[in-house]
mmCIF file of C-alpha atoms in Angstrom:
data_model
loop_
_atom_site.group_PDB
_atom_site.id
_atom_site.type_symbol
_atom_site.label_atom_id
_atom_site.label_comp_id
_atom_site.label_asym_id
_atom_site.label_seq_id
_atom_site.Cartn_x
_atom_site.Cartn_y
_atom_site.Cartn_z
ATOM 1 C CA MET A 1 -60.047 35.493 0.684
ATOM 2 C CA VAL A 2 -61.448 32.909 3.053
ATOM 3 C CA ASN A 3 -60.332 30.089 0.748
ATOM 4 C CA LYS A 4 -56.856 31.578 0.416
ATOM 5 C CA SER A 5 -56.578 31.886 4.198
ATOM 6 C CA LYS A 6 -57.650 28.284 4.600
ATOM 7 C CA GLN A 7 -55.032 27.222 2.033
ATOM 8 C CA LYS A 8 -52.299 29.143 3.879
ATOM 9 C CA ILE A 9 -53.314 27.593 7.194
ATOM 10 C CA GLN A 10 -53.359 24.127 5.609
ATOM 11 C CA THR A 11 -49.914 24.738 4.070
ATOM 12 C CA LEU A 12 -48.540 25.843 7.439
ATOM 13 C CA ILE A 13 -49.959 22.731 9.100
ATOM 14 C CA THR A 14 -48.494 20.510 6.382
ATOM 15 C CA ASN A 15 -45.066 22.153 6.641
ATOM 16 C CA LYS A 16 -45.139 21.855 10.416
ATOM 17 C CA LYS A 17 -45.858 18.131 10.121
ATOM 18 C CA LYS A 18 -42.974 17.752 7.658
ATOM 19 C CA ILE A 19 -40.610 19.557 10.036
ATOM 20 C CA MET A 20 -41.780 17.381 12.941
ATOM 21 C CA ASN A 21 -41.250 14.214 10.889
ATOM 22 C CA LEU A 22 -37.827 15.411 9.788
ATOM 23 C CA THR A 23 -36.877 16.212 13.374
ATOM 24 C CA LYS A 24 -38.101 12.786 14.470
ATOM 25 C CA ASN A 25 -36.076 11.062 11.732
ATOM 26 C CA LEU A 26 -32.963 13.052 12.656
ATOM 27 C CA LYS A 27 -33.356 12.065 16.297
ATOM 28 C CA LEU A 28 -33.725 8.424 15.286
ATOM 29 C CA ALA A 29 -30.610 8.704 13.110
ATOM 30 C CA VAL A 30 -28.642 10.217 15.988
ATOM 31 C CA VAL A 31 -29.802 7.443 18.304
ATOM 32 C CA ALA A 32 -28.845 4.812 15.710
ATOM 33 C CA LEU A 33 -25.427 6.400 15.207
ATOM 34 C CA ALA A 34 -24.854 6.544 18.944
ATOM 35 C CA ALA A 35 -25.868 2.895 19.270
ATOM 36 C CA SER A 36 -23.470 2.013 16.457
ATOM 37 C CA CYS A 37 -20.638 3.858 18.159
ATOM 38 C CA LEU A 38 -21.425 2.153 21.448
ATOM 39 C CA THR A 39 -21.388 -1.225 19.681
ATOM 40 C CA LEU A 40 -17.989 -0.475 18.138
ATOM 41 C CA ALA A 41 -16.673 0.776 21.463
ATOM 42 C CA ALA A 42 -17.961 -2.347 23.181
ATOM 43 C CA SER A 43 -16.318 -4.618 20.596
ATOM 44 C CA ALA A 44 -13.055 -2.791 21.162
ATOM 45 C CA GLN A 45 -13.256 -3.519 24.896
ATOM 46 C CA ASP A 46 -14.460 -7.119 24.901
ATOM 47 C CA ASN A 47 -12.320 -10.077 23.858
ATOM 48 C CA THR A 48 -13.292 -9.933 20.173
ATOM 49 C CA LEU A 49 -10.205 -9.063 18.157
ATOM 50 C CA LEU A 50 -10.874 -7.236 14.894
ATOM 51 C CA GLY A 51 -8.980 -7.917 11.677
ATOM 52 C CA ALA A 52 -9.438 -7.062 8.009
ATOM 53 C CA GLY A 53 -7.661 -7.484 4.694
ATOM 54 C CA SER A 54 -6.491 -10.202 2.340
ATOM 55 C CA THR A 55 -8.999 -12.438 0.582
ATOM 56 C CA PHE A 56 -6.005 -14.587 -0.397
ATOM 57 C CA VAL A 57 -5.661 -15.924 3.153
ATOM 58 C CA ASP A 58 -9.354 -15.882 4.096
ATOM 59 C CA PRO A 59 -10.025 -19.654 3.763
ATOM 60 C CA LEU A 60 -7.107 -20.340 6.134
ATOM 61 C CA PHE A 61 -7.992 -17.585 8.599
ATOM 62 C CA SER A 62 -11.603 -18.790 8.714
ATOM 63 C CA LYS A 63 -10.400 -22.221 9.798
ATOM 64 C CA MET A 64 -7.746 -20.912 12.197
ATOM 65 C CA PHE A 65 -10.018 -18.458 13.966
ATOM 66 C CA SER A 66 -12.857 -20.963 14.300
ATOM 67 C CA GLN A 67 -10.512 -23.158 16.348
ATOM 68 C CA TYR A 68 -8.852 -20.446 18.439
ATOM 69 C CA THR A 69 -10.516 -20.370 21.855
ATOM 70 C CA ALA A 70 -8.535 -17.794 23.884
ATOM 71 C CA SER A 71 -10.494 -14.937 22.287
ATOM 72 C CA LYS A 72 -13.013 -14.329 19.530
ATOM 73 C CA VAL A 73 -11.751 -13.056 16.186
ATOM 74 C CA ASN A 74 -13.817 -11.099 13.676
ATOM 75 C CA TYR A 75 -11.926 -11.045 10.368
ATOM 76 C CA GLN A 76 -13.359 -9.193 7.371
ATOM 77 C CA SER A 77 -12.098 -10.450 3.998
ATOM 78 C CA ILE A 78 -12.164 -7.110 2.141
ATOM 79 C CA GLY A 79 -8.861 -7.119 0.229
ATOM 80 C CA SER A 80 -5.337 -6.160 1.240
ATOM 81 C CA GLY A 81 -5.741 -2.497 0.263
ATOM 82 C CA ALA A 82 -8.887 -2.068 2.348
ATOM 83 C CA GLY A 83 -7.295 -3.925 5.266
ATOM 84 C CA ILE A 84 -4.331 -1.548 5.198
ATOM 85 C CA ALA A 85 -6.753 1.392 5.148
ATOM 86 C CA GLN A 86 -8.574 -0.002 8.198
ATOM 87 C CA LEU A 87 -5.320 -0.406 10.118
ATOM 88 C CA THR A 88 -4.282 3.121 9.119
ATOM 89 C CA ALA A 89 -7.597 4.384 10.539
ATOM 90 C CA LYS A 90 -7.007 2.272 13.654
ATOM 91 C CA THR A 91 -10.429 0.642 13.397
ATOM 92 C CA VAL A 92 -8.995 -2.908 13.556
ATOM 93 C CA ASP A 93 -6.422 -4.649 15.729
ATOM 94 C CA PHE A 94 -4.602 -6.109 12.744
ATOM 95 C CA GLY A 95 -4.637 -5.947 8.979
ATOM 96 C CA ASP A 96 -3.503 -8.628 6.582
ATOM 97 C CA SER A 97 -1.795 -7.988 3.272
ATOM 98 C CA ASP A 98 -0.247 -10.122 0.558
ATOM 99 C CA VAL A 99 2.229 -7.346 -0.165
ATOM 100 C CA PRO A 100 4.420 -5.433 2.297
ATOM 101 C CA LEU A 101 3.599 -1.787 2.937
ATOM 102 C CA ASN A 102 5.174 0.629 0.484
ATOM 103 C CA ASP A 103 6.805 3.912 1.529
ATOM 104 C CA ASP A 104 3.626 5.949 1.052
ATOM 105 C CA GLN A 105 1.490 3.524 3.075
ATOM 106 C CA THR A 106 4.129 3.398 5.808
ATOM 107 C CA ALA A 107 4.183 7.201 6.022
ATOM 108 C CA LYS A 108 0.384 7.338 6.325
ATOM 109 C CA MET A 109 0.486 4.882 9.237
ATOM 110 C CA GLY A 110 2.366 7.473 11.262
ATOM 111 C CA ALA A 111 4.088 4.816 13.362
ATOM 112 C CA ALA A 112 6.186 1.678 12.921
ATOM 113 C CA VAL A 113 4.243 -1.327 11.623
ATOM 114 C CA LEU A 114 5.361 -4.948 11.999
ATOM 115 C CA HIS A 115 4.973 -7.581 9.270
ATOM 116 C CA ILE A 116 4.366 -11.105 10.563
ATOM 117 C CA PRO A 117 4.282 -13.868 7.918
ATOM 118 C CA MET A 118 1.256 -16.130 8.354
ATOM 119 C CA THR A 119 1.706 -18.635 5.504
ATOM 120 C CA SER A 120 2.571 -18.755 1.829
ATOM 121 C CA GLY A 121 0.215 -19.643 -0.969
ATOM 122 C CA ALA A 122 -0.129 -19.862 -4.715
ATOM 123 C CA VAL A 123 -2.033 -17.630 -7.109
ATOM 124 C CA VAL A 124 -3.348 -19.727 -9.972
ATOM 125 C CA VAL A 125 -4.490 -18.866 -13.478
ATOM 126 C CA THR A 126 -7.960 -20.291 -14.001
ATOM 127 C CA TYR A 127 -10.120 -20.374 -17.111
ATOM 128 C CA ASN A 128 -13.474 -21.371 -18.578
ATOM 129 C CA ILE A 129 -13.060 -22.981 -22.016
ATOM 130 C CA PRO A 130 -16.148 -25.002 -23.032
ATOM 131 C CA GLY A 131 -15.190 -28.487 -24.148
ATOM 132 C CA VAL A 132 -11.632 -28.291 -22.753
ATOM 133 C CA SER A 133 -10.978 -30.216 -19.552
ATOM 134 C CA ALA A 134 -7.199 -30.567 -19.915
ATOM 135 C CA SER A 135 -4.856 -28.626 -17.661
ATOM 136 C CA LEU A 136 -3.195 -26.013 -19.855
ATOM 137 C CA ASN A 137 0.456 -24.994 -19.911
ATOM 138 C CA LEU A 138 0.971 -21.224 -19.929
ATOM 139 C CA THR A 139 4.107 -19.110 -19.965
ATOM 140 C CA GLY A 140 4.376 -15.884 -18.025
ATOM 141 C CA LYS A 141 4.996 -13.970 -21.242
ATOM 142 C CA ASP A 142 1.806 -15.316 -22.827
ATOM 143 C CA ILE A 143 -0.279 -14.574 -19.713
ATOM 144 C CA ALA A 144 0.977 -10.982 -19.745
ATOM 145 C CA ASP A 145 0.233 -10.674 -23.469
ATOM 146 C CA ILE A 146 -3.298 -11.937 -22.833
ATOM 147 C CA TYR A 147 -3.810 -9.315 -20.130
ATOM 148 C CA LEU A 148 -2.276 -6.679 -22.406
ATOM 149 C CA GLY A 149 -4.877 -7.535 -25.037
ATOM 150 C CA LYS A 150 -2.252 -8.763 -27.512
ATOM 151 C CA VAL A 151 -3.316 -12.448 -27.468
ATOM 152 C CA THR A 152 -7.085 -12.540 -27.922
ATOM 153 C CA LYS A 153 -8.094 -16.081 -28.983
ATOM 154 C CA TRP A 154 -7.728 -19.393 -27.185
ATOM 155 C CA ASN A 155 -6.443 -21.071 -30.358
ATOM 156 C CA SER A 156 -3.766 -18.423 -30.914
ATOM 157 C CA PRO A 157 -0.323 -19.768 -31.977
ATOM 158 C CA GLU A 158 1.228 -18.696 -28.656
ATOM 159 C CA ILE A 159 -1.136 -20.865 -26.603
ATOM 160 C CA THR A 160 -1.326 -23.844 -28.987
ATOM 161 C CA ALA A 161 2.501 -23.998 -29.065
ATOM 162 C CA THR A 162 2.651 -24.931 -25.364
ATOM 163 C CA ASN A 163 -0.444 -27.160 -25.452
ATOM 164 C CA LYS A 164 0.162 -29.656 -28.240
ATOM 165 C CA GLY A 165 -2.555 -32.299 -28.449
ATOM 166 C CA VAL A 166 -5.172 -30.034 -26.844
ATOM 167 C CA SER A 167 -8.003 -28.975 -29.168
ATOM 168 C CA LEU A 168 -8.425 -25.293 -28.351
ATOM 169 C CA PRO A 169 -11.460 -23.483 -29.818
ATOM 170 C CA ASP A 170 -11.580 -20.341 -31.922
ATOM 171 C CA LEU A 171 -13.026 -18.513 -28.930
ATOM 172 C CA PRO A 172 -12.313 -14.951 -27.745
ATOM 173 C CA ILE A 173 -10.451 -14.697 -24.436
ATOM 174 C CA VAL A 174 -12.354 -12.677 -21.842
ATOM 175 C CA VAL A 175 -9.888 -11.186 -19.360
ATOM 176 C CA ILE A 176 -11.023 -11.052 -15.715
ATOM 177 C CA HIS A 177 -9.094 -9.117 -13.063
ATOM 178 C CA ARG A 178 -9.628 -7.721 -9.578
ATOM 179 C CA SER A 179 -11.542 -4.451 -9.335
ATOM 180 C CA ASP A 180 -10.372 -3.682 -5.795
ATOM 181 C CA GLY A 181 -6.944 -3.002 -4.315
ATOM 182 C CA SER A 182 -5.624 -6.500 -3.912
ATOM 183 C CA GLY A 183 -2.547 -8.319 -2.669
ATOM 184 C CA THR A 184 -3.476 -11.114 -5.054
ATOM 185 C CA SER A 185 -3.209 -8.618 -7.911
ATOM 186 C CA PHE A 186 0.160 -7.470 -6.590
ATOM 187 C CA ILE A 187 1.486 -11.037 -6.568
ATOM 188 C CA PHE A 188 0.146 -11.647 -10.082
ATOM 189 C CA THR A 189 1.484 -8.377 -11.546
ATOM 190 C CA ASP A 190 4.776 -8.732 -9.686
ATOM 191 C CA PHE A 191 5.281 -12.020 -11.542
ATOM 192 C CA LEU A 192 4.229 -10.554 -14.902
ATOM 193 C CA THR A 193 6.612 -7.630 -14.408
ATOM 194 C CA LYS A 194 9.506 -10.023 -13.912
ATOM 195 C CA VAL A 195 8.775 -12.166 -16.988
ATOM 196 C CA ASN A 196 7.455 -9.747 -19.628
ATOM 197 C CA PRO A 197 9.370 -6.530 -20.455
ATOM 198 C CA ASP A 198 6.359 -5.071 -22.267
ATOM 199 C CA TRP A 199 4.190 -5.523 -19.175
ATOM 200 C CA SER A 200 6.955 -4.105 -16.979
ATOM 201 C CA SER A 201 7.281 -0.917 -19.049
ATOM 202 C CA LYS A 202 3.573 -0.308 -19.711
ATOM 203 C CA ILE A 203 1.745 -1.548 -16.616
ATOM 204 C CA GLY A 204 4.109 -2.623 -13.840
ATOM 205 C CA LYS A 205 3.232 -4.162 -10.493
ATOM 206 C CA GLY A 206 0.762 -3.012 -7.899
ATOM 207 C CA ALA A 207 -2.218 -3.893 -5.732
ATOM 208 C CA ALA A 208 -4.237 -1.836 -8.219
ATOM 209 C CA VAL A 209 -3.004 -1.172 -11.755
ATOM 210 C CA ASN A 210 -4.414 0.385 -14.906
ATOM 211 C CA TRP A 211 -5.670 -2.817 -16.494
ATOM 212 C CA PRO A 212 -5.532 -2.492 -20.301
ATOM 213 C CA ALA A 213 -8.347 -4.986 -20.901
ATOM 214 C CA GLY A 214 -11.055 -7.026 -19.259
ATOM 215 C CA LEU A 215 -13.743 -7.070 -16.591
ATOM 216 C CA GLY A 216 -13.247 -6.482 -12.867
ATOM 217 C CA GLY A 217 -14.521 -8.651 -10.020
ATOM 218 C CA LYS A 218 -14.403 -7.709 -6.347
ATOM 219 C CA GLY A 219 -12.354 -10.098 -4.249
ATOM 220 C CA SER A 220 -11.147 -13.561 -5.194
ATOM 221 C CA ALA A 221 -14.755 -14.735 -4.926
ATOM 222 C CA GLY A 222 -15.832 -12.080 -7.441
ATOM 223 C CA VAL A 223 -13.156 -13.077 -9.943
ATOM 224 C CA ALA A 224 -13.949 -16.773 -9.500
ATOM 225 C CA GLY A 225 -17.647 -16.073 -10.044
ATOM 226 C CA LEU A 226 -17.054 -14.116 -13.256
ATOM 227 C CA VAL A 227 -14.747 -16.791 -14.659
ATOM 228 C CA LYS A 228 -17.238 -19.562 -13.898
ATOM 229 C CA GLN A 229 -20.131 -17.787 -15.608
ATOM 230 C CA THR A 230 -18.236 -16.430 -18.641
ATOM 231 C CA PRO A 231 -17.305 -18.792 -21.515
ATOM 232 C CA GLY A 232 -13.777 -18.009 -22.714
ATOM 233 C CA ALA A 233 -12.794 -16.278 -19.474
ATOM 234 C CA ILE A 234 -9.365 -16.262 -17.841
ATOM 235 C CA GLY A 235 -8.656 -15.012 -14.327
ATOM 236 C CA TYR A 236 -6.395 -15.362 -11.313
ATOM 237 C CA VAL A 237 -7.367 -16.472 -7.815
ATOM 238 C CA GLU A 238 -5.831 -18.099 -4.782
ATOM 239 C CA LEU A 239 -5.405 -21.861 -5.178
ATOM 240 C CA ALA A 240 -7.946 -22.629 -2.441
ATOM 241 C CA TYR A 241 -10.667 -20.696 -4.300
ATOM 242 C CA ALA A 242 -10.029 -22.626 -7.515
ATOM 243 C CA ILE A 243 -10.168 -25.961 -5.705
ATOM 244 C CA GLN A 244 -13.239 -25.060 -3.626
ATOM 245 C CA ASN A 245 -15.069 -23.923 -6.767
ATOM 246 C CA LYS A 246 -13.855 -26.923 -8.809
ATOM 247 C CA MET A 247 -12.221 -24.675 -11.385
ATOM 248 C CA PRO A 248 -9.365 -25.773 -13.681
ATOM 249 C CA TYR A 249 -6.008 -24.046 -13.365
ATOM 250 C CA ALA A 250 -2.878 -23.941 -15.491
ATOM 251 C CA SER A 251 0.649 -25.178 -14.987
ATOM 252 C CA ILE A 252 2.909 -22.115 -15.193
ATOM 253 C CA GLN A 253 6.398 -22.025 -16.684
ATOM 254 C CA ASN A 254 9.023 -21.074 -14.106
ATOM 255 C CA LYS A 255 12.441 -19.470 -14.499
ATOM 256 C CA SER A 256 13.987 -22.884 -15.244
ATOM 257 C CA GLY A 257 11.617 -23.389 -18.188
ATOM 258 C CA LYS A 258 9.555 -26.083 -16.474
ATOM 259 C CA PHE A 259 5.765 -26.027 -16.355
ATOM 260 C CA ILE A 260 4.879 -26.361 -12.682
ATOM 261 C CA VAL A 261 1.534 -27.462 -11.267
ATOM 262 C CA PRO A 262 0.560 -25.261 -8.292
ATOM 263 C CA THR A 263 0.823 -27.553 -5.270
ATOM 264 C CA ILE A 264 1.721 -27.176 -1.622
ATOM 265 C CA GLN A 265 5.088 -28.766 -2.289
ATOM 266 C CA ALA A 266 5.897 -26.454 -5.206
ATOM 267 C CA THR A 267 4.785 -23.408 -3.169
ATOM 268 C CA THR A 268 6.911 -24.528 -0.221
ATOM 269 C CA LEU A 269 9.950 -24.806 -2.491
ATOM 270 C CA ALA A 270 9.340 -21.287 -3.773
ATOM 271 C CA SER A 271 9.053 -19.923 -0.223
ATOM 272 C CA ASN A 272 12.137 -21.696 1.092
ATOM 273 C CA VAL A 273 14.273 -18.554 0.932
ATOM 274 C CA THR A 274 16.366 -16.494 3.286
ATOM 275 C CA ILE A 275 13.935 -14.182 5.047
ATOM 276 C CA PRO A 276 15.202 -10.730 6.086
ATOM 277 C CA ALA A 277 14.662 -9.468 9.618
ATOM 278 C CA ASP A 278 11.681 -7.334 8.560
ATOM 279 C CA THR A 279 10.282 -10.395 6.664
ATOM 280 C CA LYS A 280 9.590 -8.331 3.506
ATOM 281 C CA VAL A 281 10.503 -10.559 0.586
ATOM 282 C CA SER A 282 9.130 -11.403 -2.871
ATOM 283 C CA ILE A 283 9.124 -15.057 -3.940
ATOM 284 C CA THR A 284 7.558 -14.737 -7.393
ATOM 285 C CA ASN A 285 9.532 -16.159 -10.325
ATOM 286 C CA THR A 286 11.506 -18.352 -7.943
ATOM 287 C CA ASP A 287 15.030 -19.593 -8.718
ATOM 288 C CA ASN A 288 14.074 -23.052 -7.440
ATOM 289 C CA ALA A 289 13.818 -25.349 -10.465
ATOM 290 C CA ALA A 290 10.832 -27.186 -8.955
ATOM 291 C CA GLY A 291 9.172 -24.144 -7.392
ATOM 292 C CA TYR A 292 5.848 -22.670 -8.501
ATOM 293 C CA PRO A 293 6.477 -19.136 -9.813
ATOM 294 C CA ILE A 294 3.336 -17.212 -8.725
ATOM 295 C CA ALA A 295 3.562 -17.540 -4.955
ATOM 296 C CA SER A 296 3.799 -15.223 -1.986
ATOM 297 C CA PHE A 297 3.786 -14.889 1.764
ATOM 298 C CA THR A 298 0.868 -13.102 3.370
ATOM 299 C CA TRP A 299 1.533 -10.877 6.374
ATOM 300 C CA ALA A 300 -0.451 -9.854 9.431
ATOM 301 C CA LEU A 301 0.202 -6.162 10.072
ATOM 302 C CA ILE A 302 0.182 -4.574 13.528
ATOM 303 C CA TYR A 303 1.553 -1.428 15.113
ATOM 304 C CA LYS A 304 4.824 -2.050 16.896
ATOM 305 C CA GLU A 305 3.772 0.173 19.795
ATOM 306 C CA GLN A 306 0.433 -1.185 20.932
ATOM 307 C CA ASN A 307 -0.486 1.599 23.362
ATOM 308 C CA TYR A 308 -2.588 3.808 21.118
ATOM 309 C CA GLY A 309 -6.202 4.933 20.828
ATOM 310 C CA GLY A 310 -7.078 3.917 24.385
ATOM 311 C CA ARG A 311 -6.110 0.272 23.873
ATOM 312 C CA SER A 312 -5.535 -1.761 27.015
ATOM 313 C CA LYS A 313 -2.435 -3.819 27.625
ATOM 314 C CA ALA A 314 -4.686 -6.864 28.041
ATOM 315 C CA ARG A 315 -6.090 -6.376 24.519
ATOM 316 C CA ALA A 316 -2.620 -5.913 23.049
ATOM 317 C CA THR A 317 -1.482 -9.091 24.809
ATOM 318 C CA GLU A 318 -4.459 -11.044 23.417
ATOM 319 C CA LEU A 319 -3.545 -9.879 19.907
ATOM 320 C CA LEU A 320 0.065 -10.982 20.263
ATOM 321 C CA LYS A 321 -1.022 -14.354 21.683
ATOM 322 C CA LEU A 322 -3.338 -14.881 18.696
ATOM 323 C CA LEU A 323 -0.614 -14.195 16.142
ATOM 324 C CA TRP A 324 1.862 -16.344 18.087
ATOM 325 C CA TRP A 325 -0.690 -19.193 17.944
ATOM 326 C CA ASN A 326 -1.146 -18.614 14.195
ATOM 327 C CA ILE A 327 2.540 -19.132 13.406
ATOM 328 C CA HIS A 328 2.755 -22.237 15.601
ATOM 329 C CA GLN A 329 -0.342 -24.385 16.286
ATOM 330 C CA GLY A 330 -2.334 -22.684 13.524
ATOM 331 C CA GLN A 331 0.083 -23.919 10.861
ATOM 332 C CA ALA A 332 -1.438 -27.389 11.210
ATOM 333 C CA ASP A 333 -4.399 -26.159 9.140
ATOM 334 C CA CYS A 334 -2.326 -24.994 6.175
ATOM 335 C CA GLU A 335 -1.857 -28.097 4.072
ATOM 336 C CA ALA A 336 -5.483 -29.244 4.207
ATOM 337 C CA LEU A 337 -6.466 -25.857 2.771
ATOM 338 C CA ASN A 338 -3.690 -25.805 0.139
ATOM 339 C CA TYR A 339 -1.386 -23.309 1.820
ATOM 340 C CA ALA A 340 2.291 -23.915 2.521
ATOM 341 C CA PRO A 341 3.203 -23.997 6.222
ATOM 342 C CA LEU A 342 5.913 -21.585 7.318
ATOM 343 C CA SER A 343 9.422 -23.011 7.259
ATOM 344 C CA LYS A 344 11.351 -23.271 10.511
ATOM 345 C CA SER A 345 13.441 -20.245 9.566
ATOM 346 C CA ALA A 346 10.295 -18.250 8.743
ATOM 347 C CA VAL A 347 8.749 -19.148 12.114
ATOM 348 C CA LYS A 348 11.922 -18.104 13.891
ATOM 349 C CA THR A 349 11.958 -14.741 12.107
ATOM 350 C CA ALA A 350 8.239 -14.233 12.813
ATOM 351 C CA GLU A 351 8.831 -14.956 16.499
ATOM 352 C CA ALA A 352 11.512 -12.261 16.645
ATOM 353 C CA VAL A 353 9.168 -9.742 14.998
ATOM 354 C CA LEU A 354 6.356 -10.485 17.458
ATOM 355 C CA LYS A 355 8.731 -10.193 20.406
ATOM 356 C CA SER A 356 9.635 -6.679 19.239
ATOM 357 C CA ALA A 357 6.055 -5.436 19.812
ATOM 358 C CA THR A 358 5.732 -3.168 22.837
ATOM 359 C CA PHE A 359 3.258 -1.526 25.180
ATOM 360 C CA ASP A 360 4.531 1.702 26.693
ATOM 361 C CA GLY A 361 7.922 0.804 25.236
ATOM 362 C CA LYS A 362 8.115 -2.538 27.054
ATOM 363 C CA ALA A 363 8.025 -5.917 25.291
ATOM 364 C CA ILE A 364 4.633 -7.626 25.426
ATOM 365 C CA LEU A 365 5.854 -11.200 24.949
#
């Protein structure tokens, strides 16, 4: 009996210690959460502007924001879909997307959202074929058939037909695509939808689609990494990522039947279009005979009415000044990083959009 009593007492002491430790850990967690909230609240009140979204534009934004001195900018390159989600949750000042908001996303925002074009850029098709250093020629139809799993070898008749003189190996093609919701994927699938009826009917376009084959990589960096380490791989990334990682990329056949190397000039020709007042326009599969066919604008997204969630007018003004700087002085960084600067007409339209932003119903700029 004595031993049993001692065991019960020891058990009670042990349980009490566990409860005390648990209580201590919970208190620490609460303190940590409170500190986190205070940090977020502080960042929302200081002059650090918060942005999130497109990986497509990240190399350019990194350069732009490192040079902007009027306020600090913290931009998280997490993909267009995640950036839209952050703006919807009102945890950032601006999102960035390589595709305009669709009806469902617009409805979830609960308020009018402005699209401000920042630049245009090219999505390139990159590959890892051991022993092949030549730049390949690829048609949109063949790229779609590769991603559909219909063309599975690098020496297939479809690919050798457009690459005469290139010794292509009997090597399986390993398809690499984005695993996250991505504006880059939207641009890529938007092009494939326009040039391959089979792709259009079975898969379609979207920031996230039901990929019929392949491996997924998170972000442009993830796709680039998988392509580099996988013999036989094919993937799609923003031009700057391919150049920075010294990866080969294909010339793509455009609507005029010409194989176009992705360059700033070819991207500029593709983006030299009439831009509607809301700036939402697709420039894939361009009509320009010298234009590169897998290109797109990327848009900064902000709420039209900036008085929400306790935001100050000063913070809203800082945001508008930043985006105004981006479409003017910031454009000087585009070409060096392989993006196409906005055309004069695009800048003019972007100015009008920014001037429509309000605080308490009154224009900010």
